[in-house]
Amino acid sequence: MEPLPKCILLLIDDHQESLKPVTFLQRLFPDPAHITVIVCYFPPSLPPLYQGTSDSQAAHRKRTELLMWREKETRAVMERARNAILAAGFPADSIQELIQQRSMTVAQHACLLADVKKVDAVLIRKRISSSLEGFLTDDPVSAMIEHCQNSPVWLTSGDIDPSRAAICLLNEEASLRSADHTAFMLSETSAQITILHASKSVSSPISSPATEYSPELRRWLCTEAGREIESFLNQSVEIVRRAEIGDERIHVTVLPSKGKVRREILAYCRQKGIGIVSLGHSDPGGTWGFLKRSVTREIMNDFQDMSIWINQ
């Protein structure tokens, strides 16, 4: 199948670590000719003293020096990013640069640009920092979920193997959007996809191929808990199939849950070597423990060596 064009906005800063998601993209798309990467960078603001015009010749000279320094640093940051993306095998004409002086928070501005550019995902590395450090440095990760209502957000951390992905399923429309996004982005890859649900009504994991549900899965779908999810499960399987992903790549798993869904899902994915976890995030009043209220920094600190894809 001819791969469909895809566009990803990569949010970077002036640290080399912000380019680590490029390695994930390289592994996910070994032949990236159809992938456009928009590199988005927000240069640091000038100190308040030098933001406006001044009658002082010394202040004017200092402001000019700061602007020249910032321009030099900005070019160095963008050159470093471009070289990293080229080294990952992306064609030069697939790389776009977006340098913006922000007038709002990083998250608000990045999500606004994502809407304008109609990107398929916003990619950002998870920072390892304390809550205070994150607050002081305007860590955008948590706020991205609040502001990126239309663009899926990809968070990465550590060394990620993208050969296996999980679509976390709930009985809500956000899960179907998650399935649709994941199927679209993984259609031309060879990644194995597990449609994953956690339920207190099972005592041990139930696994089944998507071609024909196993007797154990069919029996569970006849229970009250199973009936609540059956329609969403069937729709998710059909969504993935419509992306021309073969049945041999699609699996269904129901995990036993003791109510700590976030921890249980991540533990299962680590155990099975799943590197991509796709979530549907509903409004703050949603019922699933993994993304109750919002994706907080505490939750973000729980995943490692994975990419979390959040769809709203």
PDB file of C-alpha atoms in Angstrom:
ATOM      1  CA  MET A   1       0.000   0.000   0.000  1.00  0.00           C
ATOM      2  CA  GLU A   2       1.231   3.492  -0.855  1.00  0.00           C
ATOM      3  CA  PRO A   3       1.835   5.295   2.486  1.00  0.00           C
ATOM      4  CA  LEU A   4      -0.256   8.385   3.114  1.00  0.00           C
ATOM      5  CA  PRO A   5       1.534  11.686   3.844  1.00  0.00           C
ATOM      6  CA  LYS A   6       1.874  12.516   7.529  1.00  0.00           C
ATOM      7  CA  CYS A   7       2.946  15.690   9.306  1.00  0.00           C
ATOM      8  CA  ILE A   8       4.470  15.850  12.781  1.00  0.00           C
ATOM      9  CA  LEU A   9       5.268  18.973  14.780  1.00  0.00           C
ATOM     10  CA  LEU A  10       8.419  18.428  16.852  1.00  0.00           C
ATOM     11  CA  LEU A  11       8.632  20.831  19.776  1.00  0.00           C
ATOM     12  CA  ILE A  12      12.257  21.486  20.799  1.00  0.00           C
ATOM     13  CA  ASP A  13      14.204  23.762  23.097  1.00  0.00           C
ATOM     14  CA  ASP A  14      17.887  24.653  23.291  1.00  0.00           C
ATOM     15  CA  HIS A  15      18.842  21.347  24.973  1.00  0.00           C
ATOM     16  CA  GLN A  16      20.214  18.438  22.966  1.00  0.00           C
ATOM     17  CA  GLU A  17      17.860  16.084  24.834  1.00  0.00           C
ATOM     18  CA  SER A  18      14.838  17.678  23.148  1.00  0.00           C
ATOM     19  CA  LEU A  19      15.980  15.970  19.915  1.00  0.00           C
ATOM     20  CA  LYS A  20      15.761  12.466  21.371  1.00  0.00           C
ATOM     21  CA  PRO A  21      12.280  11.942  19.844  1.00  0.00           C
ATOM     22  CA  VAL A  22      13.983  11.991  16.423  1.00  0.00           C
ATOM     23  CA  THR A  23      15.411   8.544  17.198  1.00  0.00           C
ATOM     24  CA  PHE A  24      11.884   7.312  17.901  1.00  0.00           C
ATOM     25  CA  LEU A  25      10.669   8.697  14.548  1.00  0.00           C
ATOM     26  CA  GLN A  26      13.577   7.013  12.778  1.00  0.00           C
ATOM     27  CA  ARG A  27      12.663   3.634  14.279  1.00  0.00           C
ATOM     28  CA  LEU A  28       8.952   4.121  13.672  1.00  0.00           C
ATOM     29  CA  PHE A  29       9.359   5.209  10.034  1.00  0.00           C
ATOM     30  CA  PRO A  30      12.499   3.575   8.573  1.00  0.00           C
ATOM     31  CA  ASP A  31      11.492   4.907   5.145  1.00  0.00           C
ATOM     32  CA  PRO A  32      10.304   8.431   6.006  1.00  0.00           C
ATOM     33  CA  ALA A  33       9.928   9.922   2.531  1.00  0.00           C
ATOM     34  CA  HIS A  34       6.225  10.627   3.181  1.00  0.00           C
ATOM     35  CA  ILE A  35       6.748  12.214   6.616  1.00  0.00           C
ATOM     36  CA  THR A  36       6.970  15.987   7.060  1.00  0.00           C
ATOM     37  CA  VAL A  37       8.623  17.183  10.268  1.00  0.00           C
ATOM     38  CA  ILE A  38       7.933  20.750  11.403  1.00  0.00           C
ATOM     39  CA  VAL A  39      10.607  21.769  13.909  1.00  0.00           C
ATOM     40  CA  CYS A  40       9.078  24.297  16.307  1.00  0.00           C
ATOM     41  CA  TYR A  41      11.307  26.454  18.500  1.00  0.00           C
ATOM     42  CA  PHE A  42      10.492  29.378  20.771  1.00  0.00           C
ATOM     43  CA  PRO A  43      13.584  31.522  21.440  1.00  0.00           C
ATOM     44  CA  PRO A  44      13.893  32.862  24.999  1.00  0.00           C
ATOM     45  CA  SER A  45      12.340  36.260  25.571  1.00  0.00           C
ATOM     46  CA  LEU A  46      14.519  39.266  26.190  1.00  0.00           C
ATOM     47  CA  PRO A  47      14.781  40.464  29.792  1.00  0.00           C
ATOM     48  CA  PRO A  48      11.913  42.914  30.523  1.00  0.00           C
ATOM     49  CA  LEU A  49      14.374  45.814  30.717  1.00  0.00           C
ATOM     50  CA  TYR A  50      15.256  45.367  27.029  1.00  0.00           C
ATOM     51  CA  GLN A  51      11.905  44.413  25.560  1.00  0.00           C
ATOM     52  CA  GLY A  52      10.830  47.939  24.673  1.00  0.00           C
ATOM     53  CA  THR A  53      12.559  50.893  23.118  1.00  0.00           C
ATOM     54  CA  SER A  54      14.774  53.098  25.250  1.00  0.00           C
ATOM     55  CA  ASP A  55      16.260  56.577  24.955  1.00  0.00           C
ATOM     56  CA  SER A  56      19.397  55.341  26.664  1.00  0.00           C
ATOM     57  CA  GLN A  57      22.192  54.682  24.191  1.00  0.00           C
ATOM     58  CA  ALA A  58      23.719  52.070  26.490  1.00  0.00           C
ATOM     59  CA  ALA A  59      20.399  50.228  26.845  1.00  0.00           C
ATOM     60  CA  HIS A  60      19.855  50.369  23.088  1.00  0.00           C
ATOM     61  CA  ARG A  61      23.330  48.957  22.472  1.00  0.00           C
ATOM     62  CA  LYS A  62      22.777  46.175  25.020  1.00  0.00           C
ATOM     63  CA  ARG A  63      19.429  45.308  23.460  1.00  0.00           C
ATOM     64  CA  THR A  64      21.059  45.083  20.014  1.00  0.00           C
ATOM     65  CA  GLU A  65      23.750  42.786  21.419  1.00  0.00           C
ATOM     66  CA  LEU A  66      21.147  40.548  23.050  1.00  0.00           C
ATOM     67  CA  LEU A  67      19.138  40.317  19.832  1.00  0.00           C
ATOM     68  CA  MET A  68      22.248  39.374  17.857  1.00  0.00           C
ATOM     69  CA  TRP A  69      23.191  36.764  20.460  1.00  0.00           C
ATOM     70  CA  ARG A  70      19.676  35.315  20.430  1.00  0.00           C
ATOM     71  CA  GLU A  71      19.666  35.136  16.631  1.00  0.00           C
ATOM     72  CA  LYS A  72      22.991  33.293  16.669  1.00  0.00           C
ATOM     73  CA  GLU A  73      21.774  30.852  19.321  1.00  0.00           C
ATOM     74  CA  THR A  74      18.494  30.285  17.453  1.00  0.00           C
ATOM     75  CA  ARG A  75      20.351  29.415  14.236  1.00  0.00           C
ATOM     76  CA  ALA A  76      22.593  27.020  16.172  1.00  0.00           C
ATOM     77  CA  VAL A  77      19.572  25.281  17.718  1.00  0.00           C
ATOM     78  CA  MET A  78      17.797  24.924  14.375  1.00  0.00           C
ATOM     79  CA  GLU A  79      20.941  23.745  12.604  1.00  0.00           C
ATOM     80  CA  ARG A  80      21.473  21.090  15.253  1.00  0.00           C
ATOM     81  CA  ALA A  81      17.872  19.926  14.863  1.00  0.00           C
ATOM     82  CA  ARG A  82      18.067  19.858  11.076  1.00  0.00           C
ATOM     83  CA  ASN A  83      21.288  17.831  11.123  1.00  0.00           C
ATOM     84  CA  ALA A  84      19.769  15.303  13.544  1.00  0.00           C
ATOM     85  CA  ILE A  85      16.676  14.836  11.371  1.00  0.00           C
ATOM     86  CA  LEU A  86      18.763  14.505   8.193  1.00  0.00           C
ATOM     87  CA  ALA A  87      20.992  11.948   9.927  1.00  0.00           C
ATOM     88  CA  ALA A  88      17.835   9.968  10.758  1.00  0.00           C
ATOM     89  CA  GLY A  89      17.151   9.567   7.025  1.00  0.00           C
ATOM     90  CA  PHE A  90      14.516  12.243   6.472  1.00  0.00           C
ATOM     91  CA  PRO A  91      14.732  14.066   3.130  1.00  0.00           C
ATOM     92  CA  ALA A  92      15.842  17.693   3.326  1.00  0.00           C
ATOM     93  CA  ASP A  93      12.652  18.920   1.657  1.00  0.00           C
ATOM     94  CA  SER A  94      10.523  17.215   4.317  1.00  0.00           C
ATOM     95  CA  ILE A  95      11.910  19.408   7.116  1.00  0.00           C
ATOM     96  CA  GLN A  96      10.229  22.706   7.913  1.00  0.00           C
ATOM     97  CA  GLU A  97      11.362  25.270  10.482  1.00  0.00           C
ATOM     98  CA  LEU A  98       9.014  27.279  12.667  1.00  0.00           C
ATOM     99  CA  ILE A  99      10.621  29.931  14.867  1.00  0.00           C
ATOM    100  CA  GLN A 100       8.139  31.956  16.882  1.00  0.00           C
ATOM    101  CA  GLN A 101       8.297  34.705  19.465  1.00  0.00           C
ATOM    102  CA  ARG A 102       5.657  33.470  21.834  1.00  0.00           C
ATOM    103  CA  SER A 103       3.042  35.747  23.345  1.00  0.00           C
ATOM    104  CA  MET A 104       1.530  33.011  25.534  1.00  0.00           C
ATOM    105  CA  THR A 105       2.706  29.800  27.194  1.00  0.00           C
ATOM    106  CA  VAL A 106       4.708  27.268  25.182  1.00  0.00           C
ATOM    107  CA  ALA A 107       1.830  24.784  25.309  1.00  0.00           C
ATOM    108  CA  GLN A 108      -0.789  27.294  24.158  1.00  0.00           C
ATOM    109  CA  HIS A 109       1.365  28.590  21.339  1.00  0.00           C
ATOM    110  CA  ALA A 110       2.490  25.137  20.174  1.00  0.00           C
ATOM    111  CA  CYS A 111      -1.063  23.804  20.121  1.00  0.00           C
ATOM    112  CA  LEU A 112      -2.282  26.871  18.249  1.00  0.00           C
ATOM    113  CA  LEU A 113       0.413  26.330  15.619  1.00  0.00           C
ATOM    114  CA  ALA A 114      -0.502  22.644  15.434  1.00  0.00           C
ATOM    115  CA  ASP A 115      -4.076  23.624  14.599  1.00  0.00           C
ATOM    116  CA  VAL A 116      -2.961  26.151  11.976  1.00  0.00           C
ATOM    117  CA  LYS A 117      -0.575  23.682  10.341  1.00  0.00           C
ATOM    118  CA  LYS A 118      -3.100  20.817  10.653  1.00  0.00           C
ATOM    119  CA  VAL A 119      -0.449  18.391  11.860  1.00  0.00           C
ATOM    120  CA  ASP A 120      -1.169  14.742  12.607  1.00  0.00           C
ATOM    121  CA  ALA A 121       0.667  14.803  15.944  1.00  0.00           C
ATOM    122  CA  VAL A 122       2.631  17.052  18.293  1.00  0.00           C
ATOM    123  CA  LEU A 123       5.802  15.295  19.446  1.00  0.00           C
ATOM    124  CA  ILE A 124       7.593  16.234  22.656  1.00  0.00           C
ATOM    125  CA  ARG A 125      10.049  14.589  25.021  1.00  0.00           C
ATOM    126  CA  LYS A 126       9.005  14.018  28.603  1.00  0.00           C
ATOM    127  CA  ARG A 127      11.183  16.031  30.943  1.00  0.00           C
ATOM    128  CA  ILE A 128      12.564  14.469  34.088  1.00  0.00           C
ATOM    129  CA  SER A 129      12.181  17.197  36.659  1.00  0.00           C
ATOM    130  CA  SER A 130      10.624  17.985  39.986  1.00  0.00           C
ATOM    131  CA  SER A 131       7.275  19.750  40.101  1.00  0.00           C
ATOM    132  CA  LEU A 132       8.989  22.978  41.153  1.00  0.00           C
ATOM    133  CA  GLU A 133      11.564  22.741  38.355  1.00  0.00           C
ATOM    134  CA  GLY A 134       8.835  22.068  35.816  1.00  0.00           C
ATOM    135  CA  PHE A 135       6.845  25.056  37.039  1.00  0.00           C
ATOM    136  CA  LEU A 136       9.821  27.410  36.957  1.00  0.00           C
ATOM    137  CA  THR A 137      10.960  26.339  33.479  1.00  0.00           C
ATOM    138  CA  ASP A 138       7.491  26.422  31.904  1.00  0.00           C
ATOM    139  CA  ASP A 139       7.468  22.660  31.301  1.00  0.00           C
ATOM    140  CA  PRO A 140       4.726  22.372  28.654  1.00  0.00           C
ATOM    141  CA  VAL A 141       3.997  18.641  28.887  1.00  0.00           C
ATOM    142  CA  SER A 142       1.017  18.682  31.259  1.00  0.00           C
ATOM    143  CA  ALA A 143      -0.460  21.824  29.697  1.00  0.00           C
ATOM    144  CA  MET A 144      -0.245  20.320  26.196  1.00  0.00           C
ATOM    145  CA  ILE A 145      -3.129  18.024  27.078  1.00  0.00           C
ATOM    146  CA  GLU A 146      -5.263  20.961  28.123  1.00  0.00           C
ATOM    147  CA  HIS A 147      -4.655  23.035  25.006  1.00  0.00           C
ATOM    148  CA  CYS A 148      -4.137  20.487  22.187  1.00  0.00           C
ATOM    149  CA  GLN A 149      -7.772  19.543  21.796  1.00  0.00           C
ATOM    150  CA  ASN A 150      -7.538  18.842  18.052  1.00  0.00           C
ATOM    151  CA  SER A 151      -4.037  17.413  17.624  1.00  0.00           C
ATOM    152  CA  PRO A 152      -2.876  14.159  19.243  1.00  0.00           C
ATOM    153  CA  VAL A 153       0.110  14.623  21.556  1.00  0.00           C
ATOM    154  CA  TRP A 154       2.992  12.148  21.510  1.00  0.00           C
ATOM    155  CA  LEU A 155       5.137  12.053  24.639  1.00  0.00           C
ATOM    156  CA  THR A 156       8.401  10.105  24.543  1.00  0.00           C
ATOM    157  CA  SER A 157      10.771   8.903  27.212  1.00  0.00           C
ATOM    158  CA  GLY A 158      13.879   6.769  27.056  1.00  0.00           C
ATOM    159  CA  ASP A 159      14.725   4.036  24.546  1.00  0.00           C
ATOM    160  CA  ILE A 160      11.532   3.105  22.665  1.00  0.00           C
ATOM    161  CA  ASP A 161      10.837  -0.020  20.605  1.00  0.00           C
ATOM    162  CA  PRO A 162       7.924   0.876  18.271  1.00  0.00           C
ATOM    163  CA  SER A 163       7.349  -2.668  17.021  1.00  0.00           C
ATOM    164  CA  ARG A 164       4.419  -3.171  19.435  1.00  0.00           C
ATOM    165  CA  ALA A 165       1.576  -0.795  20.240  1.00  0.00           C
ATOM    166  CA  ALA A 166      -1.434  -0.874  22.549  1.00  0.00           C
ATOM    167  CA  ILE A 167      -4.732   0.940  22.036  1.00  0.00           C
ATOM    168  CA  CYS A 168      -6.301   1.375  25.468  1.00  0.00           C
ATOM    169  CA  LEU A 169     -10.029   0.858  25.180  1.00  0.00           C
ATOM    170  CA  LEU A 170     -12.926   2.321  27.139  1.00  0.00           C
ATOM    171  CA  ASN A 171     -16.596   2.554  26.327  1.00  0.00           C
ATOM    172  CA  GLU A 172     -16.324   6.116  25.034  1.00  0.00           C
ATOM    173  CA  GLU A 173     -15.779   7.926  21.771  1.00  0.00           C
ATOM    174  CA  ALA A 174     -12.288   9.090  22.720  1.00  0.00           C
ATOM    175  CA  SER A 175     -11.124   5.476  22.530  1.00  0.00           C
ATOM    176  CA  LEU A 176     -12.386   5.213  18.964  1.00  0.00           C
ATOM    177  CA  ARG A 177     -10.514   8.392  18.037  1.00  0.00           C
ATOM    178  CA  SER A 178      -7.441   6.847  19.587  1.00  0.00           C
ATOM    179  CA  ALA A 179      -7.894   3.699  17.490  1.00  0.00           C
ATOM    180  CA  ASP A 180      -8.363   5.745  14.334  1.00  0.00           C
ATOM    181  CA  HIS A 181      -5.246   7.835  14.947  1.00  0.00           C
ATOM    182  CA  THR A 182      -3.101   4.827  15.839  1.00  0.00           C
ATOM    183  CA  ALA A 183      -4.232   2.842  12.814  1.00  0.00           C
ATOM    184  CA  PHE A 184      -3.519   5.773  10.495  1.00  0.00           C
ATOM    185  CA  MET A 185      -0.045   6.412  11.881  1.00  0.00           C
ATOM    186  CA  LEU A 186       0.956   2.735  12.011  1.00  0.00           C
ATOM    187  CA  SER A 187      -0.689   1.539   8.797  1.00  0.00           C
ATOM    188  CA  GLU A 188       2.508   1.283   6.743  1.00  0.00           C
ATOM    189  CA  THR A 189       4.651  -0.014   9.614  1.00  0.00           C
ATOM    190  CA  SER A 190       4.925  -3.638  10.737  1.00  0.00           C
ATOM    191  CA  ALA A 191       3.915  -2.868  14.339  1.00  0.00           C
ATOM    192  CA  GLN A 192       1.782  -5.395  16.185  1.00  0.00           C
ATOM    193  CA  ILE A 193      -1.312  -3.759  17.693  1.00  0.00           C
ATOM    194  CA  THR A 194      -3.055  -4.884  20.882  1.00  0.00           C
ATOM    195  CA  ILE A 195      -6.498  -3.505  21.695  1.00  0.00           C
ATOM    196  CA  LEU A 196      -6.294  -3.434  25.463  1.00  0.00           C
ATOM    197  CA  HIS A 197      -8.994  -3.174  28.118  1.00  0.00           C
ATOM    198  CA  ALA A 198      -8.804  -3.528  31.909  1.00  0.00           C
ATOM    199  CA  SER A 199     -11.743  -4.888  33.880  1.00  0.00           C
ATOM    200  CA  LYS A 200     -12.431  -5.887  37.459  1.00  0.00           C
ATOM    201  CA  SER A 201     -14.683  -8.664  36.156  1.00  0.00           C
ATOM    202  CA  VAL A 202     -11.857 -10.944  34.980  1.00  0.00           C
ATOM    203  CA  SER A 203      -9.436 -12.809  37.229  1.00  0.00           C
ATOM    204  CA  SER A 204      -6.739 -13.531  34.647  1.00  0.00           C
ATOM    205  CA  PRO A 205      -5.800 -12.027  31.278  1.00  0.00           C
ATOM    206  CA  ILE A 206      -7.928 -12.933  28.261  1.00  0.00           C
ATOM    207  CA  SER A 207      -6.109 -12.796  24.920  1.00  0.00           C
ATOM    208  CA  SER A 208      -7.621 -13.388  21.511  1.00  0.00           C
ATOM    209  CA  PRO A 209      -6.858 -12.857  17.846  1.00  0.00           C
ATOM    210  CA  ALA A 210      -9.006 -10.262  16.088  1.00  0.00           C
ATOM    211  CA  THR A 211      -9.939 -12.611  13.238  1.00  0.00           C
ATOM    212  CA  GLU A 212     -12.254 -14.686  15.370  1.00  0.00           C
ATOM    213  CA  TYR A 213     -12.714 -14.014  19.045  1.00  0.00           C
ATOM    214  CA  SER A 214     -11.638 -16.847  21.315  1.00  0.00           C
ATOM    215  CA  PRO A 215     -14.339 -18.750  23.262  1.00  0.00           C
ATOM    216  CA  GLU A 216     -13.082 -17.185  26.492  1.00  0.00           C
ATOM    217  CA  LEU A 217     -13.396 -13.666  25.089  1.00  0.00           C
ATOM    218  CA  ARG A 218     -16.848 -14.398  23.646  1.00  0.00           C
ATOM    219  CA  ARG A 219     -18.030 -15.668  27.027  1.00  0.00           C
ATOM    220  CA  TRP A 220     -16.743 -12.537  28.753  1.00  0.00           C
ATOM    221  CA  LEU A 221     -18.453 -10.305  26.181  1.00  0.00           C
ATOM    222  CA  CYS A 222     -21.748 -11.886  27.257  1.00  0.00           C
ATOM    223  CA  THR A 223     -21.287 -10.626  30.824  1.00  0.00           C
ATOM    224  CA  GLU A 224     -22.529  -7.233  31.977  1.00  0.00           C
ATOM    225  CA  ALA A 225     -19.004  -5.753  31.865  1.00  0.00           C
ATOM    226  CA  GLY A 226     -18.369  -7.283  28.451  1.00  0.00           C
ATOM    227  CA  ARG A 227     -21.595  -5.962  26.953  1.00  0.00           C
ATOM    228  CA  GLU A 228     -20.602  -2.423  27.980  1.00  0.00           C
ATOM    229  CA  ILE A 229     -17.420  -2.618  25.908  1.00  0.00           C
ATOM    230  CA  GLU A 230     -18.401  -4.975  23.068  1.00  0.00           C
ATOM    231  CA  SER A 231     -19.588  -2.342  20.610  1.00  0.00           C
ATOM    232  CA  PHE A 232     -16.476  -0.218  21.151  1.00  0.00           C
ATOM    233  CA  LEU A 233     -14.248  -3.262  20.799  1.00  0.00           C
ATOM    234  CA  ASN A 234     -15.865  -4.305  17.526  1.00  0.00           C
ATOM    235  CA  GLN A 235     -15.671  -0.758  16.172  1.00  0.00           C
ATOM    236  CA  SER A 236     -12.002  -0.458  17.164  1.00  0.00           C
ATOM    237  CA  VAL A 237     -11.105  -3.702  15.411  1.00  0.00           C
ATOM    238  CA  GLU A 238     -12.959  -2.532  12.295  1.00  0.00           C
ATOM    239  CA  ILE A 239     -11.228   0.867  12.377  1.00  0.00           C
ATOM    240  CA  VAL A 240      -7.805  -0.792  12.474  1.00  0.00           C
ATOM    241  CA  ARG A 241      -8.761  -3.184   9.677  1.00  0.00           C
ATOM    242  CA  ARG A 242      -9.944  -0.313   7.476  1.00  0.00           C
ATOM    243  CA  ALA A 243      -6.411   1.066   7.609  1.00  0.00           C
ATOM    244  CA  GLU A 244      -5.396  -2.101   5.716  1.00  0.00           C
ATOM    245  CA  ILE A 245      -3.660  -3.537   8.748  1.00  0.00           C
ATOM    246  CA  GLY A 246      -3.748  -7.311   8.492  1.00  0.00           C
ATOM    247  CA  ASP A 247      -5.588  -9.409  11.064  1.00  0.00           C
ATOM    248  CA  GLU A 248      -2.330 -11.138  11.927  1.00  0.00           C
ATOM    249  CA  ARG A 249      -1.132  -7.841  13.418  1.00  0.00           C
ATOM    250  CA  ILE A 250      -4.241  -7.183  15.552  1.00  0.00           C
ATOM    251  CA  HIS A 251      -4.837  -8.751  18.967  1.00  0.00           C
ATOM    252  CA  VAL A 252      -7.321  -8.224  21.788  1.00  0.00           C
ATOM    253  CA  THR A 253      -6.446  -8.460  25.486  1.00  0.00           C
ATOM    254  CA  VAL A 254      -8.598  -7.944  28.579  1.00  0.00           C
ATOM    255  CA  LEU A 255      -6.585  -7.446  31.763  1.00  0.00           C
ATOM    256  CA  PRO A 256      -7.769  -8.094  35.316  1.00  0.00           C
ATOM    257  CA  SER A 257      -7.897  -4.853  37.283  1.00  0.00           C
ATOM    258  CA  LYS A 258      -7.888  -4.004  40.972  1.00  0.00           C
ATOM    259  CA  GLY A 259      -8.756  -0.396  40.230  1.00  0.00           C
ATOM    260  CA  LYS A 260      -5.202   0.851  39.661  1.00  0.00           C
ATOM    261  CA  VAL A 261      -5.607   0.924  35.893  1.00  0.00           C
ATOM    262  CA  ARG A 262      -2.735   3.314  35.184  1.00  0.00           C
ATOM    263  CA  ARG A 263      -0.222   1.115  36.984  1.00  0.00           C
ATOM    264  CA  GLU A 264      -1.689  -2.120  35.599  1.00  0.00           C
ATOM    265  CA  ILE A 265      -1.646  -0.951  31.979  1.00  0.00           C
ATOM    266  CA  LEU A 266       1.922   0.300  32.184  1.00  0.00           C
ATOM    267  CA  ALA A 267       3.120  -2.857  33.957  1.00  0.00           C
ATOM    268  CA  TYR A 268       1.537  -5.041  31.274  1.00  0.00           C
ATOM    269  CA  CYS A 269       3.038  -2.976  28.459  1.00  0.00           C
ATOM    270  CA  ARG A 270       6.490  -3.115  30.023  1.00  0.00           C
ATOM    271  CA  GLN A 271       6.201  -6.865  30.455  1.00  0.00           C
ATOM    272  CA  LYS A 272       5.154  -7.397  26.832  1.00  0.00           C
ATOM    273  CA  GLY A 273       7.681  -4.971  25.346  1.00  0.00           C
ATOM    274  CA  ILE A 274       4.994  -2.577  24.103  1.00  0.00           C
ATOM    275  CA  GLY A 275       6.615   0.720  23.178  1.00  0.00           C
ATOM    276  CA  ILE A 276       3.582   2.748  22.058  1.00  0.00           C
ATOM    277  CA  VAL A 277       0.551   3.253  24.309  1.00  0.00           C
ATOM    278  CA  SER A 278      -2.375   5.101  22.722  1.00  0.00           C
ATOM    279  CA  LEU A 279      -4.985   6.653  24.979  1.00  0.00           C
ATOM    280  CA  GLY A 280      -8.290   8.382  24.470  1.00  0.00           C
ATOM    281  CA  HIS A 281      -8.554  11.280  26.938  1.00  0.00           C
ATOM    282  CA  SER A 282     -12.053  12.513  27.693  1.00  0.00           C
ATOM    283  CA  ASP A 283     -13.134  15.559  29.657  1.00  0.00           C
ATOM    284  CA  PRO A 284     -11.789  16.002  33.199  1.00  0.00           C
ATOM    285  CA  GLY A 285     -14.815  14.181  34.583  1.00  0.00           C
ATOM    286  CA  GLY A 286     -13.938  10.997  32.695  1.00  0.00           C
ATOM    287  CA  THR A 287     -14.318   7.641  34.383  1.00  0.00           C
ATOM    288  CA  TRP A 288     -11.002   5.969  33.673  1.00  0.00           C
ATOM    289  CA  GLY A 289      -8.305   6.209  36.338  1.00  0.00           C
ATOM    290  CA  PHE A 290      -5.424   6.547  33.893  1.00  0.00           C
ATOM    291  CA  LEU A 291      -6.323  10.057  32.843  1.00  0.00           C
ATOM    292  CA  LYS A 292      -8.603  11.221  35.622  1.00  0.00           C
ATOM    293  CA  ARG A 293      -8.752  15.028  35.758  1.00  0.00           C
ATOM    294  CA  SER A 294      -5.667  15.631  33.558  1.00  0.00           C
ATOM    295  CA  VAL A 295      -2.354  14.131  32.590  1.00  0.00           C
ATOM    296  CA  THR A 296      -0.426  15.366  35.589  1.00  0.00           C
ATOM    297  CA  ARG A 297       3.321  15.437  36.016  1.00  0.00           C
ATOM    298  CA  GLU A 298       3.014  12.590  38.534  1.00  0.00           C
ATOM    299  CA  ILE A 299       1.415  10.357  35.889  1.00  0.00           C
ATOM    300  CA  MET A 300       3.959  11.417  33.289  1.00  0.00           C
ATOM    301  CA  ASN A 301       6.764  10.328  35.580  1.00  0.00           C
ATOM    302  CA  ASP A 302       5.393   6.778  35.600  1.00  0.00           C
ATOM    303  CA  PHE A 303       6.209   5.826  32.022  1.00  0.00           C
ATOM    304  CA  GLN A 304       9.683   5.089  30.741  1.00  0.00           C
ATOM    305  CA  ASP A 305      11.029   3.674  27.461  1.00  0.00           C
ATOM    306  CA  MET A 306       7.632   4.306  25.860  1.00  0.00           C
ATOM    307  CA  SER A 307       5.761   6.791  23.736  1.00  0.00           C
ATOM    308  CA  ILE A 308       2.341   7.768  25.059  1.00  0.00           C
ATOM    309  CA  TRP A 309      -0.099   8.949  22.356  1.00  0.00           C
ATOM    310  CA  ILE A 310      -2.947  11.016  23.774  1.00  0.00           C
ATOM    311  CA  ASN A 311      -6.067  11.679  21.691  1.00  0.00           C
ATOM    312  CA  GLN A 312      -8.970  13.872  22.764  1.00  0.00           C
TER     313      GLN A 312
END
